[in-house]
């Protein structure tokens, strides 16, 4: 809707035309995730971008939620997910 925000993965989407009534942010999420060594965290790069641009929720809240929703045998992924959020935030600063 007008005044909204669109964050898209420019590693996958070549956007040719656009709207001027919303904020559009292109983030090469797959490329940035690859730099971190795990392309599966591209979604968390976009999350970091969203948090940096909107402050809709704090990073610590997301970290806490990750600890709660990831099964114990996946807690080894907490670090790379946190790094991905940080990288997404840094990309748009």
PDB file of C-alpha atoms in Angstrom, residues 15-74:
ATOM      1  CA  UNK A  15      13.718  -5.466 -10.670  1.00  0.00           C
ATOM      2  CA  UNK A  16      13.203  -3.324 -13.749  1.00  0.00           C
ATOM      3  CA  UNK A  17      10.360  -0.997 -12.910  1.00  0.00           C
ATOM      4  CA  UNK A  18       8.952   0.188  -9.673  1.00  0.00           C
ATOM      5  CA  UNK A  19       6.609   2.219  -7.628  1.00  0.00           C
ATOM      6  CA  UNK A  20       7.303   5.661  -6.292  1.00  0.00           C
ATOM      7  CA  UNK A  21       4.707   5.536  -3.512  1.00  0.00           C
ATOM      8  CA  UNK A  22       6.622   3.030  -1.346  1.00  0.00           C
ATOM      9  CA  UNK A  23      10.146   2.612  -0.029  1.00  0.00           C
ATOM     10  CA  UNK A  24      11.924  -0.088  -2.031  1.00  0.00           C
ATOM     11  CA  UNK A  25      15.105  -1.675  -0.668  1.00  0.00           C
ATOM     12  CA  UNK A  26      17.156  -4.116  -2.730  1.00  0.00           C
ATOM     13  CA  UNK A  27      19.316  -6.432  -0.635  1.00  0.00           C
ATOM     14  CA  UNK A  28      21.561  -9.075  -2.242  1.00  0.00           C
ATOM     15  CA  UNK A  29      20.614 -11.476   0.541  1.00  0.00           C
ATOM     16  CA  UNK A  30      21.871 -14.677  -1.094  1.00  0.00           C
ATOM     17  CA  UNK A  31      25.217 -13.077  -1.928  1.00  0.00           C
ATOM     18  CA  UNK A  32      25.634 -11.720   1.601  1.00  0.00           C
ATOM     19  CA  UNK A  33      24.606 -15.060   3.100  1.00  0.00           C
ATOM     20  CA  UNK A  34      27.144 -16.806   0.886  1.00  0.00           C
ATOM     21  CA  UNK A  35      29.832 -14.482   2.268  1.00  0.00           C
ATOM     22  CA  UNK A  36      28.841 -15.713   5.737  1.00  0.00           C
ATOM     23  CA  UNK A  37      29.225 -19.300   4.561  1.00  0.00           C
ATOM     24  CA  UNK A  38      25.572 -20.342   4.717  1.00  0.00           C
ATOM     25  CA  UNK A  39      23.076 -19.379   2.011  1.00  0.00           C
ATOM     26  CA  UNK A  40      20.236 -20.658   4.184  1.00  0.00           C
ATOM     27  CA  UNK A  41      20.401 -17.486   6.304  1.00  0.00           C
ATOM     28  CA  UNK A  42      19.381 -15.145   3.469  1.00  0.00           C
ATOM     29  CA  UNK A  43      16.034 -14.712   5.223  1.00  0.00           C
ATOM     30  CA  UNK A  44      17.777 -13.480   8.359  1.00  0.00           C
ATOM     31  CA  UNK A  45      19.723 -10.937   6.318  1.00  0.00           C
ATOM     32  CA  UNK A  46      16.400  -9.530   5.148  1.00  0.00           C
ATOM     33  CA  UNK A  47      15.174  -9.620   8.762  1.00  0.00           C
ATOM     34  CA  UNK A  48      18.188  -7.548   9.816  1.00  0.00           C
ATOM     35  CA  UNK A  49      17.417  -5.051   7.072  1.00  0.00           C
ATOM     36  CA  UNK A  50      13.799  -4.805   8.214  1.00  0.00           C
ATOM     37  CA  UNK A  51      14.794  -4.291  11.844  1.00  0.00           C
ATOM     38  CA  UNK A  52      17.361  -1.636  10.943  1.00  0.00           C
ATOM     39  CA  UNK A  53      14.933   0.325   8.798  1.00  0.00           C
ATOM     40  CA  UNK A  54      11.785   0.075  10.919  1.00  0.00           C
ATOM     41  CA  UNK A  55      12.827  -0.650  14.521  1.00  0.00           C
ATOM     42  CA  UNK A  56       9.571  -2.649  14.614  1.00  0.00           C
ATOM     43  CA  UNK A  57      11.073  -5.008  17.205  1.00  0.00           C
ATOM     44  CA  UNK A  58      14.444  -5.167  18.924  1.00  0.00           C
ATOM     45  CA  UNK A  59      17.245  -7.426  17.766  1.00  0.00           C
ATOM     46  CA  UNK A  60      17.444  -8.956  21.241  1.00  0.00           C
ATOM     47  CA  UNK A  61      13.791 -10.003  20.987  1.00  0.00           C
ATOM     48  CA  UNK A  62      14.523 -11.833  17.742  1.00  0.00           C
ATOM     49  CA  UNK A  63      17.587 -13.508  19.255  1.00  0.00           C
ATOM     50  CA  UNK A  64      15.508 -14.654  22.226  1.00  0.00           C
ATOM     51  CA  UNK A  65      12.777 -15.950  19.924  1.00  0.00           C
ATOM     52  CA  UNK A  66      15.331 -17.889  17.882  1.00  0.00           C
ATOM     53  CA  UNK A  67      16.624 -19.593  21.028  1.00  0.00           C
ATOM     54  CA  UNK A  68      13.052 -20.580  21.857  1.00  0.00           C
ATOM     55  CA  UNK A  69      11.944 -21.835  18.441  1.00  0.00           C
ATOM     56  CA  UNK A  70      15.085 -23.548  17.194  1.00  0.00           C
ATOM     57  CA  UNK A  71      15.351 -27.123  18.443  1.00  0.00           C
ATOM     58  CA  UNK A  72      18.303 -27.717  20.764  1.00  0.00           C
ATOM     59  CA  UNK A  73      20.151 -29.694  18.107  1.00  0.00           C
ATOM     60  CA  UNK A  74      20.041 -26.583  15.860  1.00  0.00           C
TER      61      UNK A  74
END
